[in-house]
Amino acid sequence: MHIIRKKITVQGQVQGIGFRPFVYRLAAELNLTGFVYNYTEGVTIEIQGNEDNIEKFIDRLKQGGRKKPLLKITSMNITEIVPIIDERSFEIRQSATIGTVSAEVTADIATCKDCLAELFDKNDFRYRYPFINCTNCGPRYSIIRSIPYDRPNTTMSGFSMCSKCKKQYENVEDRRFHAQPAACPVCGPKIKLCEKAGGEIEGDSDKAVWETVRLLLAGKIIAIKGLGGFHLACDGENDEAVKTLRLRKMRDYKPFAMMAADVDKIRQFAHVDKTAACLLQSSQTPIVLLAKKEPNTIAPSAAEGVNTFGFMLPYMPLHHLIFSQEIDGRKLNALVMTSGNIADEPLICKDSIAFEKLSAVADTFLIHDREIYRQVDDSVMHIIQNEPVQIRRARGFVPQAFVLKICAPVDIFAAGADLKNTFCFAKQNRLILSEHIGDMADASVYKHWLYSIEHLKSLFEVNPSVVACDMHPNYLSSQYARKLKKDRLIEIQHHWAHIASVLAEHAIDEKVIGIVADGTGYGSDGAIWGCECLIASLDGFQRFGHLSYWPLAGGDLAAKEAIRPITGLMKKYNLSISDAVLDGIEPDREKRDAIEQQIEKNINAVSTSSLGRLFDAVSALCGLGNYNHFEAQLPMTLEAIADYKTHRSYDFELKNENGVVTIDIGVMLEKIVEDRTSGADEGVISAKFHNTAAEFFLALSKQAREQTGIKTVAISGGVFCNRFLLERLIELLQNDGFNVLFNKLVPTNDGGISLGQAAIAAKAIKKG
Ligand SMILES: [Zn+2]
Ligand SMILES: [Zn+2]
């Protein structure tokens, strides 16, 4: 019999998901000898035996994804090597730390079905154990200090396995074979209920869960330490409790995320279609935005002014225990589960900081002694055209890398934007995007950003010599990038980066028509851009068209008070709006005069094509108020009231100004004011306005196609978090024969910027 030996290196998402046991079983079945080990770039296998069986082995390795849903092989390198005489077995060897690090650390994974069954099985030795997990589920990214992903490199290093756990860990036939965080009530982490000062109230696991649920049902607020950080939890059906939480957390209006026991429960409060049900139950368990059902029993102050609830399912065994706990015939139907932080500060993951900062918010703390090494927020998604789309990319997805078609010759750091920051590293052909970091305006977020850059740099052993950032002169992220003084600094226009993020996630590198709908982005001419049509590729861009410039006064306040964009638009289009209407928006006439003066004298005023600010203005004209208490509050309310059945729109004009197409919306604004004064339905006005925006984007795209022959449109920008607008535009474009690409895997808002920056930079250095 002819014996051969092959060396196979496998890269991709191959560590921490039971890949080595899978390989072991395969080798055993096919009578092959050799070994397998994790190395820093992936997994190495040496396999020996008869040629036929080795071919079968390789085939089944490639098909492995069917049996192991988390397995994602991105590359496989096979070379024939000299056979070893007298090799008798196949073994799993200790991890080797050689080569450069680019192995993909896996994301945290929600409790699997098998573990859940054991959790509620009285005969299992992990019955009701809040940290049950296996190779198919449990913490990964949030507990890893360094790679390779082995127990000593995680925050589980301090827990030594008992004999029962160890037996499973060492048994290849067991689901917990090499499950790094495997533990049980005897040897693993424990929960306890504590008072604000940190003193223990209840140390027994079951009693702590019972007491937590009792307190929640009684309207108390509990800080619960979870997988990637603390949550602040309260009964989602108790309006008093929710109001108290708002007050204490200093969060006035922004909707709270919620959790319910299962999809059927969520269906009592919101519409859940097939796609949504799948997404909710996926191993990533993101928060999914779902259309509200009316009437419902959720506390009114949980999500006011929007037509959606953000729901997620339990993803930790502890969550399942809480929802299954019955007290005097009552169970929790829905929990508000908002990030454990104050206002816009970073998510808290350390016990000591939680006690320090959250004691003014939470009545009681449910904590545990498994350290969270990296804080990871819950991901937020919604559904566009029956497909899951990211809004906030974090737990469950990070740090899964994106694969580029080109290979960057040196490592790259992309700083991202100042709002909804994420940053990104490019290493060879991988783009490693950080989780959602937050808004840099908060000093503690900035500090966390700096720390995170260093941590991920060392975790992935990236050593960037090229830095990419936004061309904005005052972004903190850009100022930091400029100070790094690396070999090369690449400053990138904001909206070009948005379009590049679409190209990067779809792994295409060609010229497209880029449609951007955004709040604010620094333009190459110094104006504030935000409603753009670009002819763009990863190599460069050309501005094809935009919303005609109008003056906007007030710096930071311009994005808060709708009266500012309204005043600017009145000026630009000679619009007359009655004092009665204006009084309804901003009753302080002196203030209105002052804003007008600012614009006339050009003090603290800019030229803008911002679509976000136009949405603010139209919202206020529809009587929805003058103030964004949180980002995009007014536009979200405008979307919430839009009448889906209305397909009519307003007129607009495309003009040619200095070789660029501009959109003139004077007529539209006049008609909106007219409609409003004559008492037309706000929902219809809102829909007509949304439709108009979709139509002028279509008109721009058609002109661009005529001139360039390009048939692919890439859509991005924060305003496209607006589902009404995005779906209408996609429909119009597709009906007109365009190939339409939009962000799905990364947020369309500024959370996707760093991915685009990294892709542009990789292309730039590849070209030299
Ligand atoms: Zn499991
Ligand atoms: Zn144990």
CSV table of C-alpha atoms in Angstrom, one decimal, residues 287-492:
chain,number,residue,atom,x,y,z
A,287,ILE,CA,-30.9,43.3,19.1
A,288,VAL,CA,-33.4,43.4,16.2
A,289,LEU,CA,-35.5,46.4,15.4
A,290,LEU,CA,-39.1,45.2,14.9
A,291,ALA,CA,-42.3,47.0,14.1
A,292,LYS,CA,-44.4,47.5,17.2
A,293,LYS,CA,-47.8,45.8,17.6
A,294,GLU,CA,-50.4,48.1,18.9
A,295,PRO,CA,-51.7,48.0,21.5
A,296,ASN,CA,-49.0,46.3,23.6
A,297,THR,CA,-48.2,46.0,27.2
A,298,ILE,CA,-44.6,47.4,27.0
A,299,ALA,CA,-44.0,50.4,29.2
A,300,PRO,CA,-44.7,53.5,27.0
A,301,SER,CA,-41.5,55.2,28.1
A,302,ALA,CA,-39.3,52.3,26.9
A,303,ALA,CA,-39.4,53.4,23.2
A,304,GLU,CA,-41.3,56.6,22.6
A,305,GLY,CA,-41.5,58.4,19.3
A,306,VAL,CA,-40.4,55.4,17.2
A,307,ASN,CA,-42.4,52.7,15.6
A,308,THR,CA,-40.1,49.9,16.5
A,309,PHE,CA,-39.0,47.9,19.5
A,310,GLY,CA,-35.4,46.7,19.7
A,311,PHE,CA,-35.7,43.1,21.0
A,312,MET,CA,-33.1,40.4,21.6
A,313,LEU,CA,-33.3,36.9,23.0
A,314,PRO,CA,-31.4,35.5,26.0
A,315,TYR,CA,-27.9,34.6,25.0
A,316,MET,CA,-26.3,33.6,28.3
A,317,PRO,CA,-27.4,30.7,30.5
A,318,LEU,CA,-27.9,33.3,33.2
A,319,HIS,CA,-30.5,35.1,31.1
A,320,HIS,CA,-32.4,31.9,30.5
A,321,LEU,CA,-32.4,31.2,34.2
A,322,ILE,CA,-33.9,34.7,34.9
A,323,PHE,CA,-36.7,34.3,32.3
A,324,SER,CA,-37.6,30.8,33.5
A,325,GLN,CA,-37.9,31.8,37.1
A,326,GLU,CA,-41.4,31.8,38.3
A,327,ILE,CA,-42.4,33.6,41.5
A,328,ASP,CA,-45.9,33.4,42.9
A,329,GLY,CA,-47.2,32.4,39.4
A,330,ARG,CA,-45.4,35.3,37.7
A,331,LYS,CA,-42.6,35.4,35.2
A,332,LEU,CA,-40.9,38.3,33.5
A,333,ASN,CA,-42.4,38.9,30.1
A,334,ALA,CA,-39.9,41.5,28.9
A,335,LEU,CA,-36.9,43.1,30.4
A,336,VAL,CA,-35.4,46.5,29.5
A,337,MET,CA,-31.7,45.5,29.0
A,338,THR,CA,-29.8,48.7,28.3
A,339,SER,CA,-26.0,49.0,28.3
A,340,GLY,CA,-24.6,49.4,31.7
A,341,ASN,CA,-23.2,52.9,31.5
A,342,ILE,CA,-24.0,56.6,32.3
A,343,ALA,CA,-25.2,58.7,29.3
A,344,ASP,CA,-22.8,58.2,26.5
A,345,GLU,CA,-19.9,56.7,28.4
A,346,PRO,CA,-18.3,53.4,27.4
A,347,LEU,CA,-20.0,50.1,28.5
A,348,ILE,CA,-18.9,49.0,31.9
A,349,CYS,CA,-17.4,45.6,32.3
A,350,LYS,CA,-15.4,45.7,35.5
A,351,ASP,CA,-17.0,45.1,38.9
A,352,SER,CA,-15.2,47.9,40.6
A,353,ILE,CA,-16.2,50.5,38.0
A,354,ALA,CA,-19.8,49.2,38.0
A,355,PHE,CA,-20.0,49.7,41.8
A,356,GLU,CA,-18.5,53.1,41.5
A,357,LYS,CA,-20.5,54.4,38.5
A,358,LEU,CA,-23.8,52.5,38.5
A,359,SER,CA,-24.6,52.6,42.2
A,360,ALA,CA,-26.6,55.8,41.5
A,361,VAL,CA,-28.6,53.9,38.9
A,362,ALA,CA,-29.0,50.3,40.1
A,363,ASP,CA,-30.7,49.2,43.3
A,364,THR,CA,-28.8,45.9,43.3
A,365,PHE,CA,-26.0,44.1,41.4
A,366,LEU,CA,-26.0,40.6,40.1
A,367,ILE,CA,-22.3,39.9,39.4
A,368,HIS,CA,-20.0,37.0,38.7
A,369,ASP,CA,-16.3,36.2,38.9
A,370,ARG,CA,-15.6,35.5,35.2
A,371,GLU,CA,-13.6,38.6,34.2
A,372,ILE,CA,-14.7,40.3,31.0
A,373,TYR,CA,-11.5,41.3,29.3
A,374,ARG,CA,-13.0,43.2,26.4
A,375,GLN,CA,-16.3,44.9,26.7
A,376,VAL,CA,-18.6,44.3,23.8
A,377,ASP,CA,-21.9,46.0,23.3
A,378,ASP,CA,-24.9,44.1,22.0
A,379,SER,CA,-25.2,44.4,18.2
A,380,VAL,CA,-28.2,46.1,16.7
A,381,MET,CA,-29.7,45.1,13.3
A,382,HIS,CA,-32.7,45.6,11.3
A,383,ILE,CA,-34.2,44.0,8.2
A,384,ILE,CA,-34.0,45.6,4.8
A,385,GLN,CA,-35.6,43.8,1.8
A,386,ASN,CA,-35.8,40.6,3.9
A,387,GLU,CA,-32.1,40.7,4.7
A,388,PRO,CA,-30.4,41.3,8.1
A,389,VAL,CA,-28.5,44.6,8.1
A,390,GLN,CA,-26.1,46.0,10.7
A,391,ILE,CA,-26.8,49.2,12.6
A,392,ARG,CA,-24.3,48.6,15.4
A,393,ARG,CA,-21.7,45.8,14.9
A,394,ALA,CA,-20.4,44.4,18.1
A,395,ARG,CA,-21.1,41.2,20.1
A,396,GLY,CA,-21.4,38.1,18.0
A,397,PHE,CA,-19.7,39.5,15.0
A,398,VAL,CA,-16.5,41.0,16.2
A,399,PRO,CA,-13.6,40.2,15.4
A,400,GLN,CA,-14.6,38.3,12.3
A,401,ALA,CA,-12.4,39.7,9.6
A,402,PHE,CA,-13.4,40.9,6.1
A,403,VAL,CA,-11.4,39.4,3.3
A,404,LEU,CA,-10.0,41.9,0.7
A,405,LYS,CA,-9.2,40.9,-2.9
A,406,ILE,CA,-5.9,42.7,-2.6
A,407,CYS,CA,-3.2,41.9,-0.1
A,408,ALA,CA,-1.8,44.9,1.8
A,409,PRO,CA,2.0,44.8,1.7
A,410,VAL,CA,2.2,46.5,5.1
A,411,ASP,CA,-0.1,46.8,8.1
A,412,ILE,CA,-2.6,49.6,8.1
A,413,PHE,CA,-4.5,51.4,10.9
A,414,ALA,CA,-7.7,53.2,9.9
A,415,ALA,CA,-9.0,55.6,12.6
A,416,GLY,CA,-12.6,55.8,11.6
A,417,ALA,CA,-14.9,58.8,12.4
A,418,ASP,CA,-15.7,60.7,15.6
A,419,LEU,CA,-19.3,59.5,15.9
A,420,LYS,CA,-20.2,55.8,16.3
A,421,ASN,CA,-16.5,55.1,16.0
A,422,THR,CA,-15.1,51.8,15.0
A,423,PHE,CA,-11.5,51.5,13.9
A,424,CYS,CA,-9.9,49.0,11.5
A,425,PHE,CA,-6.7,47.2,10.9
A,426,ALA,CA,-5.6,45.8,7.5
A,427,LYS,CA,-3.2,42.9,7.7
A,428,GLN,CA,-2.4,41.2,4.4
A,429,ASN,CA,-5.8,40.5,2.9
A,430,ARG,CA,-7.8,40.8,6.1
A,431,LEU,CA,-9.7,43.8,7.4
A,432,ILE,CA,-10.2,43.5,11.2
A,433,LEU,CA,-12.9,45.9,12.2
A,434,SER,CA,-13.2,46.8,15.9
A,435,GLU,CA,-16.5,46.6,17.7
A,436,HIS,CA,-18.6,49.7,18.1
A,437,ILE,CA,-16.6,52.1,20.3
A,438,GLY,CA,-18.9,55.2,20.6
A,439,ASP,CA,-18.9,58.9,20.3
A,440,MET,CA,-15.5,60.6,20.8
A,441,ALA,CA,-17.0,63.8,22.3
A,442,ASP,CA,-17.1,61.9,25.6
A,443,ALA,CA,-13.6,61.9,27.1
A,444,SER,CA,-14.0,58.5,28.5
A,445,VAL,CA,-14.9,57.1,25.1
A,446,TYR,CA,-11.8,58.7,23.7
A,447,LYS,CA,-9.7,57.1,26.4
A,448,HIS,CA,-11.3,53.7,25.8
A,449,TRP,CA,-10.7,54.1,22.1
A,450,LEU,CA,-6.9,54.7,22.7
A,451,TYR,CA,-6.8,51.6,25.0
A,452,SER,CA,-8.7,49.5,22.5
A,453,ILE,CA,-6.4,50.4,19.6
A,454,GLU,CA,-3.4,49.2,21.7
A,455,HIS,CA,-5.2,46.0,22.9
A,456,LEU,CA,-6.3,44.9,19.5
A,457,LYS,CA,-2.9,45.8,18.0
A,458,SER,CA,-1.3,43.4,20.4
A,459,LEU,CA,-4.0,40.8,20.2
A,460,PHE,CA,-3.7,40.5,16.4
A,461,GLU,CA,0.0,41.4,16.4
A,462,VAL,CA,-0.5,44.2,13.9
A,463,ASN,CA,2.2,46.8,13.4
A,464,PRO,CA,0.8,49.5,11.2
A,465,SER,CA,3.2,51.7,9.2
A,466,VAL,CA,0.4,53.3,7.2
A,467,VAL,CA,-2.4,55.3,8.8
A,468,ALA,CA,-5.7,56.4,7.3
A,469,CYS,CA,-8.1,58.9,8.8
A,470,ASP,CA,-11.0,61.3,7.9
A,471,MET,CA,-9.9,64.5,6.3
A,472,HIS,CA,-11.9,66.5,8.9
A,473,PRO,CA,-9.5,69.1,10.4
A,474,ASN,CA,-11.0,68.8,13.9
A,475,TYR,CA,-12.0,65.1,14.3
A,476,LEU,CA,-10.2,63.8,17.4
A,477,SER,CA,-9.6,60.5,15.6
A,478,SER,CA,-7.9,62.4,12.7
A,479,GLN,CA,-5.8,64.5,15.1
A,480,TYR,CA,-4.6,61.4,16.8
A,481,ALA,CA,-3.8,59.7,13.4
A,482,ARG,CA,-1.8,62.7,12.2
A,483,LYS,CA,0.2,62.7,15.4
A,484,LEU,CA,1.3,59.1,14.9
A,485,LYS,CA,3.8,60.1,12.3
A,486,LYS,CA,4.0,56.8,10.5
A,487,ASP,CA,5.5,56.2,7.1
A,488,ARG,CA,2.4,57.4,5.4
A,489,LEU,CA,-0.8,59.3,6.3
A,490,ILE,CA,-3.8,59.0,4.0
A,491,GLU,CA,-6.6,61.5,4.7
A,492,ILE,CA,-9.8,60.4,3.2
